[in-house]
CSV table of C-alpha atoms and ligand atoms in Angstrom, one decimal:
chain,number,residue,atom,x,y,z
A,1,MET,CA,-28.7,8.6,-30.4
A,2,SER,CA,-26.4,8.1,-33.4
A,3,GLY,CA,-23.6,6.4,-32.4
A,4,THR,CA,-25.3,4.3,-29.8
A,5,PRO,CA,-25.3,0.5,-30.5
A,6,ALA,CA,-28.9,-1.0,-31.4
A,7,TYR,CA,-29.8,-3.6,-28.7
A,8,ASP,CA,-33.4,-5.0,-28.4
A,9,HIS,CA,-34.5,-3.3,-25.2
A,10,ALA,CA,-36.8,-6.2,-24.0
A,11,ARG,CA,-34.4,-9.0,-24.3
A,12,LEU,CA,-31.9,-7.6,-22.7
A,13,GLN,CA,-33.5,-6.7,-19.6
A,14,GLU,CA,-35.1,-9.4,-19.6
A,15,ALA,CA,-31.6,-11.3,-19.7
A,16,ALA,CA,-30.7,-8.9,-17.1
A,17,LYS,CA,-33.6,-9.3,-14.5
A,18,ARG,CA,-33.0,-13.6,-15.0
A,19,HIS,CA,-29.1,-14.2,-15.5
A,20,LEU,CA,-27.3,-11.1,-13.9
A,21,TRP,CA,-26.7,-10.8,-10.5
A,22,LEU,CA,-25.6,-6.8,-9.5
A,23,HIS,CA,-23.6,-5.4,-6.9
A,24,PHE,CA,-24.1,-4.1,-3.7
A,25,THR,CA,-27.6,-3.9,-5.2
A,26,ARG,CA,-31.0,-4.9,-4.2
A,27,HIS,CA,-32.6,-6.8,-6.9
A,28,SER,CA,-36.0,-6.3,-5.6
A,29,THR,CA,-35.9,-2.9,-6.7
A,30,PHE,CA,-36.3,-3.9,-10.6
A,31,GLU,CA,-40.0,-6.4,-10.2
A,32,ASP,CA,-41.4,-3.0,-11.9
A,33,ALA,CA,-38.7,-1.4,-13.2
A,34,ASP,CA,-35.9,-1.8,-15.8
A,35,VAL,CA,-32.4,-2.6,-14.8
A,36,PRO,CA,-30.5,0.8,-15.8
A,37,THR,CA,-28.1,-0.6,-18.6
A,38,ILE,CA,-25.6,1.9,-19.9
A,39,VAL,CA,-24.0,1.2,-23.2
A,40,ARG,CA,-21.6,4.2,-25.0
A,41,GLY,CA,-19.5,6.1,-23.2
A,42,VAL,CA,-17.7,9.1,-24.8
A,43,GLY,CA,-15.4,12.3,-23.1
A,44,GLN,CA,-17.4,13.1,-19.6
A,45,TYR,CA,-20.6,11.3,-20.7
A,46,VAL,CA,-22.2,7.7,-20.8
A,47,TYR,CA,-25.2,6.7,-22.9
A,48,ASP,CA,-28.3,4.5,-22.1
A,49,GLN,CA,-29.6,2.0,-24.2
A,50,HIS,CA,-31.7,4.5,-24.9
A,51,GLY,CA,-29.1,6.4,-26.4
A,52,LYS,CA,-30.3,8.9,-23.2
A,53,ARG,CA,-27.1,11.2,-21.8
A,54,TYR,CA,-25.7,10.9,-18.6
A,55,LEU,CA,-22.6,13.1,-16.7
A,56,ASP,CA,-21.2,10.7,-15.7
A,57,GLY,CA,-20.1,12.4,-11.8
A,58,LEU,CA,-18.8,9.5,-10.7
A,59,SER,CA,-16.2,8.4,-13.2
A,60,GLY,CA,-17.8,4.6,-13.0
A,61,LEU,CA,-17.4,4.5,-10.0
A,62,PHE,CA,-14.2,6.8,-9.2
A,63,VAL,CA,-12.3,5.1,-12.2
A,64,SER,CA,-12.4,7.2,-15.1
A,65,GLN,CA,-9.6,9.7,-14.9
A,66,ILE,CA,-9.1,10.0,-18.5
A,67,GLY,CA,-12.7,9.7,-19.6
A,68,HIS,CA,-14.8,7.4,-22.0
A,69,GLY,CA,-14.6,6.2,-25.3
A,70,ARG,CA,-10.6,7.3,-26.0
A,71,ALA,CA,-8.8,5.5,-29.0
A,72,GLU,CA,-5.8,5.3,-28.3
A,73,VAL,CA,-6.2,4.2,-24.8
A,74,ALA,CA,-8.1,1.0,-26.6
A,75,GLU,CA,-5.9,0.8,-29.2
A,76,ALA,CA,-2.6,-0.1,-26.9
A,77,ALA,CA,-5.5,-3.0,-25.7
A,78,ALA,CA,-5.8,-4.9,-28.7
A,79,ARG,CA,-2.1,-4.3,-29.4
A,80,GLN,CA,-1.1,-5.8,-26.4
A,81,ALA,CA,-3.5,-8.9,-27.0
A,82,ALA,CA,-2.5,-9.7,-30.0
A,83,GLU,CA,1.4,-9.5,-29.1
A,84,LEU,CA,1.1,-11.2,-26.0
A,85,ALA,CA,-2.4,-11.8,-24.0
A,86,TYR,CA,-1.8,-13.6,-20.8
A,87,TYR,CA,1.4,-14.7,-19.0
A,88,PRO,CA,1.5,-15.2,-14.7
A,89,LEU,CA,3.6,-12.4,-12.8
A,90,TRP,CA,4.0,-16.1,-10.9
A,91,SER,CA,8.3,-16.3,-11.5
A,92,TYR,CA,8.3,-14.4,-14.9
A,93,ALA,CA,8.2,-11.0,-15.6
A,94,HIS,CA,6.7,-9.3,-19.2
A,95,PRO,CA,7.4,-6.0,-20.6
A,96,ARG,CA,4.8,-4.4,-19.3
A,97,ALA,CA,4.4,-4.6,-16.1
A,98,VAL,CA,8.2,-4.6,-16.2
A,99,GLU,CA,7.6,-0.8,-17.9
A,100,LEU,CA,4.8,-0.2,-15.5
A,101,ALA,CA,6.2,-1.2,-12.3
A,102,GLU,CA,9.5,1.4,-13.2
A,103,ARG,CA,6.7,3.8,-14.3
A,104,LEU,CA,5.0,3.9,-10.8
A,105,ALA,CA,7.9,3.6,-8.7
A,106,GLY,CA,9.5,7.1,-10.6
A,107,TYR,CA,5.9,8.8,-9.7
A,108,ALA,CA,5.6,7.6,-6.2
A,109,PRO,CA,7.4,9.7,-3.5
A,110,GLY,CA,10.5,8.6,-1.5
A,111,ASP,CA,11.6,5.4,-1.9
A,112,LEU,CA,8.7,3.4,-3.1
A,113,ASN,CA,10.1,1.4,-5.2
A,114,ARG,CA,7.9,-1.9,-5.6
A,115,VAL,CA,5.5,-2.9,-7.2
A,116,PHE,CA,3.3,-5.8,-6.1
A,117,PHE,CA,-0.1,-5.8,-9.0
A,118,THR,CA,-3.0,-7.3,-8.4
A,119,THR,CA,-6.5,-6.8,-10.2
A,120,SER,CA,-8.4,-4.8,-7.7
A,121,GLY,CA,-8.2,-2.7,-4.7
A,122,SER,CA,-9.5,-5.4,-2.6
A,123,GLU,CA,-6.5,-7.7,-3.4
A,124,ALA,CA,-4.1,-4.5,-2.8
A,125,VAL,CA,-5.5,-3.9,0.4
A,126,GLU,CA,-5.5,-7.1,1.3
A,127,SER,CA,-1.9,-8.3,-0.6
A,128,ALA,CA,-0.2,-5.0,2.0
A,129,TRP,CA,-2.2,-6.9,5.2
A,130,LYS,CA,-0.1,-9.9,3.8
A,131,MET,CA,2.7,-8.4,3.6
A,132,ALA,CA,3.2,-6.7,6.4
A,133,LYS,CA,2.5,-9.9,8.5
A,134,GLN,CA,4.7,-11.8,6.8
A,135,TYR,CA,7.4,-9.0,6.8
A,136,PHE,CA,6.7,-9.1,11.0
A,137,LYS,CA,7.6,-12.5,10.6
A,138,LEU,CA,10.8,-12.1,8.9
A,139,THR,CA,12.3,-9.5,11.1
A,140,GLY,CA,11.3,-10.7,14.2
A,141,GLU,CA,8.0,-9.1,15.5
A,142,PRO,CA,5.8,-12.2,14.2
A,143,ALA,CA,3.3,-11.1,17.2
A,144,ARG,CA,2.4,-7.8,15.2
A,145,TYR,CA,-0.8,-8.6,13.2
A,146,LYS,CA,-3.8,-5.8,14.1
A,147,VAL,CA,-4.8,-3.1,11.7
A,148,LEU,CA,-5.8,0.1,12.2
A,149,SER,CA,-8.4,1.9,10.1
A,150,ARG,CA,-11.1,5.0,10.5
A,151,TYR,CA,-14.9,4.8,11.2
A,152,ILE,CA,-17.0,3.8,8.2
A,153,ALA,CA,-14.3,4.2,6.2
A,154,TYR,CA,-14.4,1.4,3.0
A,155,HIS,CA,-11.6,-0.5,2.1
A,156,GLY,CA,-12.7,-2.7,0.0
A,157,THR,CA,-15.1,-6.7,0.4
A,158,THR,CA,-12.6,-9.5,0.3
A,159,HIS,CA,-12.4,-11.1,4.0
A,160,GLY,CA,-9.2,-9.8,5.2
A,161,ALA,CA,-10.2,-6.3,3.4
A,162,LEU,CA,-13.7,-6.4,5.0
A,163,ALA,CA,-11.8,-6.6,8.2
A,164,ILE,CA,-10.0,-3.3,8.0
A,165,THR,CA,-13.4,-1.9,6.3
A,166,GLY,CA,-14.4,0.2,8.9
A,167,LEU,CA,-18.5,0.2,7.7
A,168,PRO,CA,-20.3,-1.8,10.4
A,169,ASP,CA,-23.2,-2.8,8.5
A,170,ILE,CA,-21.6,-4.7,5.4
A,171,LYS,CA,-20.3,-7.0,7.7
A,172,PRO,CA,-22.9,-9.2,9.3
A,173,PRO,CA,-23.4,-11.5,7.0
A,174,PHE,CA,-19.5,-12.6,6.9
A,175,GLU,CA,-18.9,-12.9,10.7
A,176,PRO,CA,-16.8,-13.8,11.9
A,177,LEU,CA,-13.7,-11.8,10.0
A,178,PRO,CA,-10.5,-12.4,10.2
A,179,ALA,CA,-9.6,-11.1,13.6
A,180,GLY,CA,-7.0,-7.5,13.9
A,181,GLY,CA,-9.4,-5.1,12.9
A,182,VAL,CA,-9.6,-2.1,15.6
A,183,ARG,CA,-11.3,1.2,14.5
A,184,VAL,CA,-10.0,4.7,15.1
A,185,PRO,CA,-12.2,8.0,14.2
A,186,ASN,CA,-12.4,9.1,11.3
A,187,THR,CA,-11.6,13.0,10.0
A,188,ASN,CA,-15.3,14.1,10.0
A,189,PHE,CA,-14.7,17.8,11.3
A,190,TYR,CA,-18.8,19.0,10.2
A,191,ARG,CA,-19.5,15.8,13.0
A,192,ALA,CA,-16.5,16.8,15.5
A,193,PRO,CA,-17.0,16.2,19.4
A,194,SER,CA,-17.9,19.1,21.2
A,195,PHE,CA,-14.5,19.9,22.3
A,196,VAL,CA,-12.6,20.2,19.7
A,197,ALA,CA,-15.8,21.1,17.1
A,198,ASP,CA,-14.0,25.0,17.2
A,199,ASP,CA,-10.4,24.1,16.1
A,200,ILE,CA,-10.4,22.0,12.8
A,201,THR,CA,-6.2,21.9,14.1
A,202,ALA,CA,-7.3,20.8,17.5
A,203,PHE,CA,-9.3,18.1,16.0
A,204,GLY,CA,-7.0,16.7,13.5
A,205,THR,CA,-4.8,16.9,16.6
A,206,TRP,CA,-6.9,14.9,18.9
A,207,ALA,CA,-8.1,12.2,15.7
A,208,ALA,CA,-4.6,11.4,15.3
A,209,ASP,CA,-4.1,11.1,19.0
A,210,GLU,CA,-6.6,8.6,18.9
A,211,ILE,CA,-4.1,6.1,16.9
A,212,GLU,CA,-1.8,6.7,19.6
A,213,ARG,CA,-4.1,5.9,22.4
A,214,ALA,CA,-5.5,2.6,20.0
A,215,ILE,CA,-1.8,1.6,19.5
A,216,LEU,CA,-1.1,1.7,23.0
A,217,ARG,CA,-4.6,0.0,24.3
A,218,GLU,CA,-3.8,-3.6,21.8
A,219,GLY,CA,0.1,-3.5,22.5
A,220,PRO,CA,2.3,-1.9,20.1
A,221,GLU,CA,4.2,-5.1,19.9
A,222,THR,CA,0.7,-6.6,18.1
A,223,VAL,CA,0.5,-4.2,15.7
A,224,ALA,CA,1.0,-4.2,11.8
A,225,ALA,CA,-0.2,-1.3,10.4
A,226,VAL,CA,-2.5,1.9,10.0
A,227,PHE,CA,-4.8,1.9,6.8
A,228,VAL,CA,-6.2,5.3,6.0
A,229,GLU,CA,-7.0,7.3,2.7
A,230,PRO,CA,-5.8,10.3,1.6
A,231,VAL,CA,-9.4,12.0,1.9
A,232,GLN,CA,-11.8,9.2,3.1
A,233,ASN,CA,-14.6,8.7,0.5
A,234,SER,CA,-17.3,6.9,2.5
A,235,GLY,CA,-19.6,9.1,4.6
A,236,GLY,CA,-18.4,11.7,2.3
A,237,CYS,CA,-15.2,13.1,1.7
A,238,PHE,CA,-13.5,13.6,4.6
A,239,PRO,CA,-9.8,15.3,3.8
A,240,PRO,CA,-7.3,15.5,6.6
A,241,PRO,CA,-7.4,18.2,9.2
A,242,PRO,CA,-3.7,20.7,8.7
A,243,GLY,CA,-0.7,18.3,10.8
A,244,TYR,CA,-3.2,15.6,10.4
A,245,PHE,CA,-0.9,12.9,8.0
A,246,GLY,CA,2.8,15.0,10.0
A,247,ARG,CA,1.1,13.4,13.5
A,248,VAL,CA,0.3,10.2,11.5
A,249,ARG,CA,3.2,9.4,10.6
A,250,GLU,CA,5.3,10.1,14.0
A,251,ILE,CA,2.9,8.4,15.6
A,252,CYS,CA,3.7,5.3,13.5
A,253,ASP,CA,7.3,5.6,13.6
A,254,ARG,CA,7.5,6.0,17.4
A,255,TYR,CA,5.8,2.0,17.7
A,256,GLY,CA,7.4,0.9,15.0
A,257,VAL,CA,3.5,0.5,13.0
A,258,LEU,CA,3.3,0.4,8.9
A,259,LEU,CA,1.5,3.4,7.6
A,260,VAL,CA,-0.6,2.3,4.6
A,261,SER,CA,-1.9,5.3,2.2
A,262,ASP,CA,-5.0,3.6,0.7
A,263,GLU,CA,-4.9,5.2,-2.8
A,264,VAL,CA,-7.3,3.1,-4.5
A,265,ILE,CA,-9.2,6.5,-4.9
A,266,CYS,CA,-7.0,8.7,-3.9
A,267,ALA,CA,-4.2,8.6,-6.3
A,268,PHE,CA,-3.6,8.8,-10.3
A,269,GLY,CA,-5.2,12.7,-10.5
A,270,ARG,CA,-8.4,12.7,-8.3
A,271,LEU,CA,-6.8,14.9,-5.2
A,272,GLY,CA,-4.0,17.1,-8.2
A,273,TYR,CA,-1.6,14.8,-7.6
A,274,MET,CA,-0.5,11.2,-9.1
A,275,PHE,CA,-0.7,10.4,-5.2
A,276,GLY,CA,-2.8,11.9,-2.8
A,277,SER,CA,0.3,11.5,-0.3
A,278,ASP,CA,1.9,14.1,-2.1
A,279,ARG,CA,-0.8,16.7,-2.1
A,280,TYR,CA,-0.8,16.5,1.6
A,281,GLY,CA,2.9,15.7,2.3
A,282,TYR,CA,3.3,12.8,4.4
A,283,GLN,CA,5.5,9.6,3.3
A,284,PRO,CA,3.4,6.3,3.5
A,285,ASP,CA,5.4,2.8,3.8
A,286,VAL,CA,3.2,1.6,1.2
A,287,ILE,CA,0.5,2.8,-1.3
A,288,THR,CA,-2.2,1.0,-2.1
A,289,PHE,CA,-3.9,1.8,-5.6
A,290,ALA,CA,-6.6,0.7,-8.4
A,291,LYS,CA,-9.1,1.9,-10.7
A,292,GLY,CA,-7.6,5.3,-11.9
A,293,VAL,CA,-4.6,3.5,-12.8
A,294,THR,CA,-6.6,2.3,-15.9
A,295,SER,CA,-9.2,4.6,-16.5
A,296,GLY,CA,-11.2,1.3,-15.9
A,297,TYR,CA,-9.8,0.6,-19.5
A,298,ALA,CA,-9.3,-3.0,-17.9
A,299,PRO,CA,-8.7,-4.0,-14.2
A,300,LEU,CA,-5.6,-3.5,-12.4
A,301,GLY,CA,-4.7,-2.6,-8.3
A,302,GLY,CA,-1.4,-2.7,-6.9
A,303,MET,CA,0.7,-1.8,-3.9
A,304,VAL,CA,3.9,0.1,-4.2
A,305,VAL,CA,6.4,-1.1,-1.4
A,306,SER,CA,9.8,0.7,0.2
A,307,ASP,CA,12.9,-0.8,-0.7
A,308,ARG,CA,13.1,-1.5,3.4
A,309,LEU,CA,9.6,-3.4,3.9
A,310,MET,CA,11.1,-5.0,0.5
A,311,GLU,CA,14.9,-5.8,2.4
A,312,PRO,CA,13.3,-9.3,4.1
A,313,TYR,CA,11.8,-10.6,0.7
A,314,LEU,CA,15.0,-9.7,-0.9
A,315,ARG,CA,17.2,-12.6,1.1
A,316,ASP,CA,18.2,-16.6,0.5
A,317,GLU,CA,14.9,-19.2,-0.3
A,318,THR,CA,12.2,-16.0,1.3
A,319,SER,CA,9.3,-15.7,-0.9
A,320,PHE,CA,6.2,-13.0,-0.4
A,321,LEU,CA,3.8,-16.5,-0.7
A,322,HIS,CA,0.4,-14.6,-2.3
A,323,GLY,CA,-0.3,-14.2,-5.8
A,324,VAL,CA,-3.3,-13.9,-8.1
A,325,THR,CA,-3.7,-15.2,-11.4
A,326,PHE,CA,-4.6,-12.2,-13.3
A,327,ALA,CA,-2.1,-9.9,-11.6
A,328,GLY,CA,-0.6,-7.3,-14.3
A,329,HIS,CA,-2.1,-8.4,-17.2
A,330,PRO,CA,-0.2,-7.7,-19.7
A,331,VAL,CA,-3.5,-5.8,-21.9
A,332,SER,CA,-3.8,-4.1,-18.7
A,333,CYS,CA,-0.1,-3.1,-17.8
A,334,ALA,CA,-0.5,-1.8,-21.5
A,335,VAL,CA,-3.5,0.5,-21.1
A,336,ALA,CA,-2.0,1.5,-17.9
A,337,LEU,CA,1.0,2.8,-19.5
A,338,ALA,CA,-1.7,4.4,-22.5
A,339,ASN,CA,-3.6,5.8,-19.7
A,340,LEU,CA,-0.6,7.2,-18.2
A,341,ASP,CA,0.5,8.8,-21.7
A,342,VAL,CA,-2.6,10.2,-21.3
A,343,PHE,CA,-1.9,12.3,-18.1
A,344,GLU,CA,1.6,13.5,-19.5
A,345,LYS,CA,0.2,14.8,-23.1
A,346,GLU,CA,-2.9,16.1,-21.1
A,347,ASP,CA,-1.5,17.8,-18.3
A,348,LEU,CA,-4.2,16.1,-15.9
A,349,LEU,CA,-2.7,16.9,-13.2
A,350,ALA,CA,-2.2,20.2,-13.6
A,351,HIS,CA,-5.9,20.7,-15.3
A,352,VAL,CA,-7.7,19.5,-12.2
A,353,ARG,CA,-5.3,21.8,-9.8
A,354,ALA,CA,-6.4,24.8,-11.5
A,355,ASN,CA,-9.7,24.0,-12.2
A,356,GLU,CA,-11.1,22.2,-8.1
A,357,GLY,CA,-11.1,26.2,-7.1
A,358,ALA,CA,-14.0,27.0,-9.8
A,359,PHE,CA,-15.5,23.3,-9.6
A,360,ARG,CA,-15.8,24.0,-5.7
A,361,ALA,CA,-17.2,27.6,-5.3
A,362,THR,CA,-19.7,25.8,-7.9
A,363,LEU,CA,-20.3,23.0,-6.0
A,364,GLU,CA,-20.5,25.7,-3.0
A,365,LYS,CA,-23.0,27.9,-4.9
A,366,LEU,CA,-25.6,24.8,-3.8
A,367,ASN,CA,-25.5,26.2,0.1
A,368,ASP,CA,-28.2,28.6,-0.3
A,369,LEU,CA,-30.0,25.6,0.0
A,370,PRO,CA,-32.1,24.5,3.1
A,371,ILE,CA,-30.9,20.2,3.0
A,372,VAL,CA,-27.3,21.3,2.5
A,373,GLY,CA,-25.8,21.1,5.2
A,374,ASP,CA,-21.2,20.8,4.4
A,375,ILE,CA,-19.5,20.5,1.0
A,376,ARG,CA,-16.8,19.1,1.7
A,377,GLY,CA,-13.4,17.6,-0.5
A,378,ASP,CA,-10.4,18.2,-2.5
A,379,GLY,CA,-9.7,18.1,-6.2
A,380,TYR,CA,-12.1,16.8,-8.0
A,381,PHE,CA,-13.6,14.9,-5.1
A,382,TYR,CA,-16.0,16.1,-3.2
A,383,GLY,CA,-19.1,14.9,-0.3
A,384,ILE,CA,-22.1,16.6,-0.3
A,385,GLU,CA,-23.9,16.3,3.1
A,386,MET,CA,-28.0,16.5,3.8
A,387,VAL,CA,-29.3,18.2,6.9
A,388,LYS,CA,-32.9,18.1,8.4
A,389,ASP,CA,-31.6,21.5,9.8
A,390,LYS,CA,-29.0,23.4,9.0
A,391,VAL,CA,-28.8,24.8,12.1
A,392,THR,CA,-28.7,22.6,14.5
A,393,ARG,CA,-26.8,20.1,11.9
A,394,GLU,CA,-30.1,17.3,12.9
A,395,THR,CA,-29.1,14.6,10.3
A,396,PHE,CA,-32.3,12.8,9.1
A,397,SER,CA,-33.6,9.4,10.8
A,398,ASP,CA,-33.1,6.0,9.0
A,399,ASP,CA,-36.6,6.0,8.2
A,400,GLU,CA,-36.1,9.6,6.3
A,401,SER,CA,-33.0,8.6,4.6
A,402,GLU,CA,-34.3,5.5,3.4
A,403,ARG,CA,-37.2,7.7,1.7
A,404,LEU,CA,-34.9,10.7,1.2
A,405,LEU,CA,-31.5,8.7,-0.9
A,406,ARG,CA,-33.0,5.5,-2.2
A,407,GLY,CA,-36.6,6.4,-2.1
A,408,PHE,CA,-35.9,10.1,-4.6
A,409,LEU,CA,-32.8,11.0,-5.0
A,410,SER,CA,-30.5,8.4,-6.7
A,411,HIS,CA,-33.7,7.9,-9.0
A,412,ALA,CA,-34.4,11.3,-9.5
A,413,LEU,CA,-30.5,12.1,-10.3
A,414,TYR,CA,-30.1,10.0,-12.5
A,415,HIS,CA,-33.6,10.6,-14.8
A,416,ALA,CA,-32.3,14.6,-14.4
A,417,GLY,CA,-29.1,13.1,-16.2
A,418,LEU,CA,-26.7,13.2,-13.8
A,419,ILE,CA,-24.8,9.9,-12.6
A,420,CYS,CA,-23.0,10.2,-8.6
A,421,ARG,CA,-23.7,8.3,-5.9
A,422,ALA,CA,-26.6,8.9,-2.7
A,423,ASP,CA,-25.3,7.0,-0.3
A,424,ASP,CA,-26.1,7.0,3.2
A,425,ARG,CA,-23.5,4.4,4.9
A,426,GLY,CA,-22.2,7.2,7.2
A,427,ASP,CA,-25.1,10.6,7.2
A,428,PRO,CA,-26.8,10.6,4.6
A,429,VAL,CA,-24.3,12.0,1.5
A,430,ILE,CA,-24.5,12.7,-2.3
A,431,GLN,CA,-20.5,11.7,-4.3
A,432,LEU,CA,-19.4,13.5,-6.6
A,433,SER,CA,-16.0,12.3,-8.6
A,434,PRO,CA,-16.1,12.9,-11.9
A,435,PRO,CA,-13.4,12.8,-15.1
A,436,LEU,CA,-10.5,14.5,-14.2
A,437,THR,CA,-10.9,16.3,-17.9
A,438,CYS,CA,-14.2,18.0,-17.0
A,439,THR,CA,-14.1,22.0,-17.3
A,440,GLN,CA,-16.8,24.6,-16.1
A,441,GLU,CA,-19.8,24.0,-18.2
A,442,HIS,CA,-20.0,20.3,-16.8
A,443,PHE,CA,-19.1,21.7,-13.3
A,444,ASP,CA,-22.0,24.2,-14.0
A,445,GLU,CA,-24.3,21.1,-15.1
A,446,MET,CA,-23.7,19.4,-12.0
A,447,GLU,CA,-24.4,22.3,-9.8
A,448,GLN,CA,-28.1,22.6,-11.9
A,449,ILE,CA,-29.0,19.2,-11.8
A,450,LEU,CA,-28.4,18.8,-7.8
A,451,ARG,CA,-29.5,22.0,-7.4
A,452,SER,CA,-33.6,21.0,-9.3
A,453,VAL,CA,-33.2,17.6,-7.5
A,454,LEU,CA,-32.4,18.8,-4.5
A,455,THR,CA,-35.1,21.4,-3.6
A,456,GLU,CA,-37.9,18.7,-4.8
A,457,ALA,CA,-36.0,16.6,-2.6
A,458,TRP,CA,-36.9,19.5,0.5
A,459,GLN,CA,-40.3,19.7,-0.6
A,460,ARG,CA,-40.5,15.8,-0.2
A,461,ILE,CA,-39.4,15.5,3.4
B,1,LIG,C1,-10.5,3.1,-0.2
B,1,LIG,C2,-10.9,1.7,-1.4
B,1,LIG,N1,-10.4,0.8,-1.3
B,1,LIG,C3,-10.1,-0.5,-1.7
B,1,LIG,C4,-11.5,0.0,-2.4
B,1,LIG,C5,-11.8,-1.5,-3.1
B,1,LIG,O1,-11.1,-1.9,-4.8
B,1,LIG,P1,-12.1,-2.9,-5.2
B,1,LIG,O2,-13.7,-2.9,-5.8
B,1,LIG,O3,-11.3,-2.6,-7.1
B,1,LIG,O4,-11.7,-4.1,-4.8
B,1,LIG,C6,-12.2,0.6,-2.4
B,1,LIG,C7,-13.4,1.0,-3.4
B,1,LIG,O5,-14.1,1.6,-3.4
B,1,LIG,C8,-11.7,1.8,-2.2
B,1,LIG,O6,-12.4,3.2,-2.2
């Protein structure tokens, strides 16, 4: 309990239930239960208001790369707030935004040299789509506005980003959405169509070629961009099959379509590299980022764009007709610089690359459980798909999934001291994305908690 600030628990709960609106959350579940409340973080762990400790197996929400409680990052924020708390990037620069833009351009692959800041991942995705549409209007191809993205991929919640998001279930309340979102297959090899189910390379070729078929179907002259994550998060971590991104790049080049690598999760060490595209060796035209750029010590997002895409925006009276007040906030930029200093000082990318094999091997011990169908991912980013039948890969019905994930697993894992995500937006999965500082002791703790909770879940089915 020591170090945990003292709160009036009853008072905090009452106020939370009365006034706070949680995101993507069924508030009805709190009629007879407490709102889980996290009050403090240290390293790989967070603490609730009772002082109970949890291993932060999801880095908050794929955010806390360097872990919690880093005084040097908090101090960088305080220093910046005292020096210059706010100035907009509308017509003005400030030193931290300049320094961070230069640093990110240095890390980014190839000629990705221009950084447009936002405050979040959704805004980054939104900005990339708008930038692409205006780019094509400036360069004489005004009919290009459509965007291809993959089934059940999550790219954010604002209207434009939601039109790109491939999760059908979160859209109906907000339709009609902006026109132009087109779906293509994702790279879930565990659920590959039967004609490519035995050959991952053939599966990757097929999935990439489906992008070409979609471009031809829509009319290449109408397609602006393809949005893909290096490892697709939603659905439970789908890494790219060998050769997939090379082929996607070729297809984009053949039809003049922009390749946007949505690295809101996969950048900043999640896969052992600054950018996920580096890991898989492809060159995007745009990278969108957020989350890990600050490890969550302040909000920030953005896109890094190639010199080629910036070029028409440098001419004459042209400007990108887009901006948000808090984008590239000085405190957030100072925090991002301090965060990246920690990456360099502790060589976190090398740490992830050196330890990812041990993480995978520890999680793969769970393969002996009957409920575990597939364990997939790369770096410090894994999904565990749960099945009813390991041999046939039969999944759970909606009702079983509801009972298993919402009724049992989420609470049981939390009570056992592990924060991770039990997700049924595709087939039911548990997702892990721990701080990049984790070592074998944390992998073992995750495995032990998952083993006991998944064993109980199987008995309850
Ligand atoms: C790949 C991807 N793109 C975009 C977003 C949206 O980011 P934000 O929640 O910061 O708006 C997310 C959020 O998880 C994401 O994973």
